mmCIF file of C-alpha atoms in Angstrom:
data_model
loop_
_atom_site.group_PDB
_atom_site.id
_atom_site.type_symbol
_atom_site.label_atom_id
_atom_site.label_comp_id
_atom_site.label_asym_id
_atom_site.label_seq_id
_atom_site.Cartn_x
_atom_site.Cartn_y
_atom_site.Cartn_z
ATOM 1 C CA UNK A 20 -235.509 157.408 98.276
ATOM 2 C CA UNK A 21 -233.139 154.841 97.999
ATOM 3 C CA UNK A 22 -233.617 153.240 101.609
ATOM 4 C CA UNK A 23 -231.121 150.445 101.182
ATOM 5 C CA UNK A 24 -228.463 153.096 100.280
ATOM 6 C CA UNK A 25 -229.494 155.316 102.951
ATOM 7 C CA UNK A 26 -229.422 152.844 105.830
ATOM 8 C CA UNK A 27 -225.891 151.605 104.583
ATOM 9 C CA UNK A 28 -224.647 155.115 104.617
ATOM 10 C CA UNK A 29 -225.795 155.646 108.172
ATOM 11 C CA UNK A 30 -223.723 152.720 109.612
ATOM 12 C CA UNK A 31 -220.434 153.075 111.110
ATOM 13 C CA UNK A 32 -217.179 151.473 109.172
ATOM 14 C CA UNK A 33 -215.156 149.022 110.583
ATOM 15 C CA UNK A 34 -211.215 149.427 110.632
ATOM 16 C CA UNK A 35 -208.967 146.848 111.765
ATOM 17 C CA UNK A 36 -205.046 147.251 112.641
ATOM 18 C CA UNK A 37 -202.872 144.364 112.055
ATOM 19 C CA UNK A 38 -199.194 143.648 112.440
ATOM 20 C CA UNK A 39 -196.742 141.650 114.049
ATOM 21 C CA UNK A 40 -195.728 142.110 117.933
ATOM 22 C CA UNK A 41 -194.388 145.791 118.808
ATOM 23 C CA UNK A 42 -195.616 147.085 115.275
ATOM 24 C CA UNK A 43 -197.498 149.803 116.878
ATOM 25 C CA UNK A 44 -201.089 148.771 116.394
ATOM 26 C CA UNK A 45 -202.124 149.797 119.605
ATOM 27 C CA UNK A 46 -200.992 153.449 119.497
ATOM 28 C CA UNK A 47 -202.029 153.958 115.871
ATOM 29 C CA UNK A 48 -205.606 152.692 116.399
ATOM 30 C CA UNK A 49 -206.071 154.714 119.529
ATOM 31 C CA UNK A 50 -204.753 157.926 117.599
ATOM 32 C CA UNK A 51 -206.933 157.181 114.622
ATOM 33 C CA UNK A 52 -210.001 156.464 116.671
ATOM 34 C CA UNK A 53 -209.580 159.745 118.322
ATOM 35 C CA UNK A 54 -209.172 161.426 115.205
ATOM 36 C CA UNK A 55 -212.283 160.055 113.285
ATOM 37 C CA UNK A 56 -214.536 159.863 116.423
ATOM 38 C CA UNK A 57 -214.583 156.254 116.349
ATOM 39 C CA UNK A 58 -215.098 153.466 119.299
ATOM 40 C CA UNK A 59 -211.674 152.056 119.898
ATOM 41 C CA UNK A 60 -211.719 148.071 120.633
ATOM 42 C CA UNK A 61 -209.204 145.311 120.647
ATOM 43 C CA UNK A 62 -208.928 141.462 120.533
ATOM 44 C CA UNK A 63 -208.687 139.457 122.441
ATOM 45 C CA UNK A 64 -210.278 140.376 125.532
ATOM 46 C CA UNK A 65 -212.691 143.243 124.875
ATOM 47 C CA UNK A 66 -215.607 141.666 126.625
ATOM 48 C CA UNK A 67 -215.932 140.240 129.803
ATOM 49 C CA UNK A 68 -216.078 136.737 128.587
ATOM 50 C CA UNK A 69 -213.394 137.715 126.041
ATOM 51 C CA UNK A 70 -211.188 138.555 129.031
ATOM 52 C CA UNK A 71 -211.378 135.090 130.287
ATOM 53 C CA UNK A 72 -210.527 133.717 127.150
ATOM 54 C CA UNK A 73 -207.640 136.103 126.555
ATOM 55 C CA UNK A 74 -206.238 134.574 129.857
ATOM 56 C CA UNK A 75 -206.473 131.102 128.609
ATOM 57 C CA UNK A 76 -204.967 132.012 125.215
ATOM 58 C CA UNK A 77 -202.091 134.043 126.188
ATOM 59 C CA UNK A 78 -201.211 132.961 129.821
ATOM 60 C CA UNK A 79 -197.759 131.327 129.483
ATOM 61 C CA UNK A 80 -198.120 129.630 133.050
ATOM 62 C CA UNK A 81 -201.520 127.810 132.392
ATOM 63 C CA UNK A 82 -202.766 124.972 130.324
ATOM 64 C CA UNK A 83 -201.181 125.315 126.988
ATOM 65 C CA UNK A 84 -203.822 124.952 124.058
ATOM 66 C CA UNK A 85 -203.267 123.087 121.143
ATOM 67 C CA UNK A 86 -203.180 125.177 117.745
ATOM 68 C CA UNK A 87 -206.717 124.054 116.844
ATOM 69 C CA UNK A 88 -207.970 124.910 120.348
ATOM 70 C CA UNK A 89 -206.249 128.202 120.303
ATOM 71 C CA UNK A 90 -207.842 129.095 117.014
ATOM 72 C CA UNK A 91 -211.335 128.165 118.459
ATOM 73 C CA UNK A 92 -210.765 130.093 121.554
ATOM 74 C CA UNK A 93 -209.825 133.091 119.471
ATOM 75 C CA UNK A 94 -212.902 132.717 117.347
ATOM 76 C CA UNK A 95 -215.095 132.501 120.514
ATOM 77 C CA UNK A 96 -213.726 135.805 121.950
ATOM 78 C CA UNK A 97 -214.420 137.373 118.469
ATOM 79 C CA UNK A 98 -218.015 136.042 118.229
ATOM 80 C CA UNK A 99 -218.640 137.820 121.797
ATOM 81 C CA UNK A 100 -216.788 140.816 120.632
ATOM 82 C CA UNK A 101 -218.928 141.379 117.645
ATOM 83 C CA UNK A 102 -222.075 140.580 119.317
ATOM 84 C CA UNK A 103 -221.537 142.993 122.291
ATOM 85 C CA UNK A 104 -219.483 145.811 120.849
ATOM 86 C CA UNK A 105 -218.761 145.852 117.282
ATOM 87 C CA UNK A 106 -222.146 145.435 115.541
ATOM 88 C CA UNK A 107 -224.251 147.556 117.943
ATOM 89 C CA UNK A 108 -221.688 150.360 117.419
ATOM 90 C CA UNK A 109 -221.625 150.200 113.885
ATOM 91 C CA UNK A 110 -225.539 149.802 113.759
ATOM 92 C CA UNK A 111 -225.634 153.056 115.959
ATOM 93 C CA UNK A 112 -223.758 155.018 113.197
ATOM 94 C CA UNK A 113 -220.359 155.185 114.723
ATOM 95 C CA UNK A 114 -217.063 153.793 113.269
ATOM 96 C CA UNK A 115 -215.160 151.116 115.074
ATOM 97 C CA UNK A 116 -211.440 150.888 115.205
ATOM 98 C CA UNK A 117 -210.081 147.658 116.528
ATOM 99 C CA UNK A 118 -206.623 146.597 117.213
ATOM 100 C CA UNK A 119 -206.848 143.022 115.519
ATOM 101 C CA UNK A 120 -209.468 141.231 114.080
ATOM 102 C CA UNK A 121 -209.849 138.349 111.456
ATOM 103 C CA UNK A 122 -206.705 139.110 109.704
ATOM 104 C CA UNK A 123 -204.752 138.199 113.123
ATOM 105 C CA UNK A 124 -206.504 134.749 112.705
ATOM 106 C CA UNK A 125 -205.522 134.217 109.204
ATOM 107 C CA UNK A 126 -201.584 135.241 110.006
ATOM 108 C CA UNK A 127 -201.228 133.701 113.254
ATOM 109 C CA UNK A 128 -203.141 130.444 113.166
ATOM 110 C CA UNK A 129 -203.932 130.061 109.492
ATOM 111 C CA UNK A 130 -200.555 130.543 108.244
ATOM 112 C CA UNK A 131 -198.064 130.540 111.158
ATOM 113 C CA UNK A 132 -199.727 127.632 113.095
ATOM 114 C CA UNK A 133 -200.140 126.080 109.650
ATOM 115 C CA UNK A 134 -203.849 125.394 110.094
ATOM 116 C CA UNK A 135 -204.951 126.804 106.720
ATOM 117 C CA UNK A 136 -206.467 130.186 105.894
ATOM 118 C CA UNK A 137 -209.724 128.490 104.366
ATOM 119 C CA UNK A 138 -210.329 126.769 107.562
ATOM 120 C CA UNK A 139 -209.452 129.600 109.909
ATOM 121 C CA UNK A 140 -211.527 132.158 107.446
ATOM 122 C CA UNK A 141 -214.660 129.795 107.842
ATOM 123 C CA UNK A 142 -214.374 129.631 111.669
ATOM 124 C CA UNK A 143 -214.144 133.610 111.861
ATOM 125 C CA UNK A 144 -217.041 134.023 109.100
ATOM 126 C CA UNK A 145 -219.323 131.662 111.653
ATOM 127 C CA UNK A 146 -218.148 133.559 114.528
ATOM 128 C CA UNK A 147 -218.583 137.022 113.078
ATOM 129 C CA UNK A 148 -221.874 136.165 111.433
ATOM 130 C CA UNK A 149 -220.010 137.321 108.117
ATOM 131 C CA UNK A 150 -219.060 140.944 109.470
ATOM 132 C CA UNK A 151 -215.808 141.800 107.551
ATOM 133 C CA UNK A 152 -213.647 144.950 107.756
ATOM 134 C CA UNK A 153 -214.298 147.876 105.421
ATOM 135 C CA UNK A 154 -210.464 148.421 105.771
ATOM 136 C CA UNK A 155 -207.682 146.393 107.289
ATOM 137 C CA UNK A 156 -204.327 148.650 108.279
ATOM 138 C CA UNK A 157 -201.124 146.607 108.266
ATOM 139 C CA UNK A 158 -198.319 148.253 110.119
ATOM 140 C CA UNK A 159 -195.039 146.948 108.927
ATOM 141 C CA UNK A 160 -191.814 147.276 110.695
ATOM 142 C CA UNK A 161 -188.392 145.476 110.386
ATOM 143 C CA UNK A 162 -187.615 142.554 112.843
ATOM 144 C CA UNK A 163 -184.640 144.665 114.364
ATOM 145 C CA UNK A 164 -186.751 147.613 115.080
ATOM 146 C CA UNK A 165 -189.758 145.174 116.596
ATOM 147 C CA UNK A 166 -187.147 143.701 118.875
ATOM 148 C CA UNK A 167 -185.795 147.269 119.944
ATOM 149 C CA UNK A 168 -189.326 148.093 120.689
ATOM 150 C CA UNK A 169 -190.291 145.120 122.562
ATOM 151 C CA UNK A 170 -189.474 144.377 126.268
ATOM 152 C CA UNK A 171 -189.208 140.757 127.430
ATOM 153 C CA UNK A 172 -192.196 138.755 125.894
ATOM 154 C CA UNK A 173 -195.256 139.279 128.572
ATOM 155 C CA UNK A 174 -197.380 136.343 126.936
ATOM 156 C CA UNK A 175 -197.302 132.875 125.421
ATOM 157 C CA UNK A 176 -197.537 134.124 121.647
ATOM 158 C CA UNK A 177 -194.924 136.823 122.074
ATOM 159 C CA UNK A 178 -192.605 134.184 123.520
ATOM 160 C CA UNK A 179 -192.931 132.076 120.365
ATOM 161 C CA UNK A 180 -189.492 131.904 118.348
ATOM 162 C CA UNK A 181 -188.373 134.141 115.553
ATOM 163 C CA UNK A 182 -189.495 131.561 112.637
ATOM 164 C CA UNK A 183 -193.037 131.672 114.005
ATOM 165 C CA UNK A 184 -192.934 135.632 114.264
ATOM 166 C CA UNK A 185 -191.292 135.815 110.520
ATOM 167 C CA UNK A 186 -194.399 133.501 109.389
ATOM 168 C CA UNK A 187 -196.711 135.638 110.847
ATOM 169 C CA UNK A 188 -195.375 138.912 108.835
ATOM 170 C CA UNK A 189 -195.145 136.730 105.580
ATOM 171 C CA UNK A 190 -198.548 135.834 106.065
ATOM 172 C CA UNK A 191 -199.588 139.278 106.660
ATOM 173 C CA UNK A 192 -198.036 140.534 103.383
ATOM 174 C CA UNK A 193 -199.517 137.606 101.460
ATOM 175 C CA UNK A 194 -203.248 138.541 102.730
ATOM 176 C CA UNK A 195 -202.585 142.069 101.761
ATOM 177 C CA UNK A 196 -201.373 141.348 98.530
ATOM 178 C CA UNK A 197 -204.093 139.014 97.748
ATOM 179 C CA UNK A 198 -206.893 141.896 98.842
ATOM 180 C CA UNK A 199 -205.536 145.282 97.925
ATOM 181 C CA UNK A 200 -209.127 146.685 97.871
ATOM 182 C CA UNK A 201 -209.540 146.035 101.576
ATOM 183 C CA UNK A 202 -206.144 146.208 103.017
ATOM 184 C CA UNK A 203 -203.679 149.086 103.298
ATOM 185 C CA UNK A 204 -199.980 148.330 104.147
ATOM 186 C CA UNK A 205 -198.261 151.384 106.270
ATOM 187 C CA UNK A 206 -194.758 151.805 106.850
ATOM 188 C CA UNK A 207 -194.539 151.987 110.604
ATOM 189 C CA UNK A 208 -190.759 152.670 110.801
ATOM 190 C CA UNK A 209 -191.226 156.585 111.386
ATOM 191 C CA UNK A 210 -192.199 158.489 114.637
ATOM 192 C CA UNK A 211 -195.586 158.100 115.932
ATOM 193 C CA UNK A 212 -196.927 161.389 114.390
ATOM 194 C CA UNK A 213 -195.696 160.475 110.932
ATOM 195 C CA UNK A 214 -196.974 156.757 111.074
ATOM 196 C CA UNK A 215 -200.295 158.333 112.319
ATOM 197 C CA UNK A 216 -200.559 160.943 109.350
ATOM 198 C CA UNK A 217 -199.802 158.315 106.846
ATOM 199 C CA UNK A 218 -202.633 156.270 108.528
ATOM 200 C CA UNK A 219 -204.975 158.862 108.481
ATOM 201 C CA UNK A 220 -204.462 159.983 105.014
ATOM 202 C CA UNK A 221 -204.948 156.186 103.394
ATOM 203 C CA UNK A 222 -207.990 155.461 105.645
ATOM 204 C CA UNK A 223 -209.545 158.850 104.589
ATOM 205 C CA UNK A 224 -208.663 158.213 100.764
ATOM 206 C CA UNK A 225 -210.209 154.450 101.046
ATOM 207 C CA UNK A 226 -213.159 155.264 103.312
ATOM 208 C CA UNK A 227 -213.695 159.031 103.134
ATOM 209 C CA UNK A 228 -214.088 159.006 107.116
#
């Protein structure tokens, strides 16, 4: 018997949802998790420590972190998230669907904050001990639709200007184009059920979950 193959097959798969503000990630991550029997999680803030970090990163009225401090805080949240939630769940044989993962750091801090994707990837690889996604689902909506969906900005990053958010989406498109094996781009412009079906078909085709 091939023990290595058996052990790999027994582990859960990690699926991340990425996209700009109001792209529908939270809703679609929840629907996919329910459909495939996965553990639903999110970043930042899925752990007790992460919840404190989330406040430091996103609170508009608190101290404002520099771009590098922001990147390091998010990496710290991710390290705790992987250690407490993601890795134990995967090792137990259950899939994990997370609303944001390494792709967010690459797009927001690496590209939009112009810190460099090589540097941000190195920080994230250290934080996760090398745990990467089996598949990243990028939800795309146009800027007009995103503005219609989004109420008044509720945190510091949502309140960034249009130029910043444009760079985020351009960054996501670049990341997806560079790694088509591990990224899939889904049109998020349809209704919730239409998008959910497109996501499920793509995930099932790529991962057979």
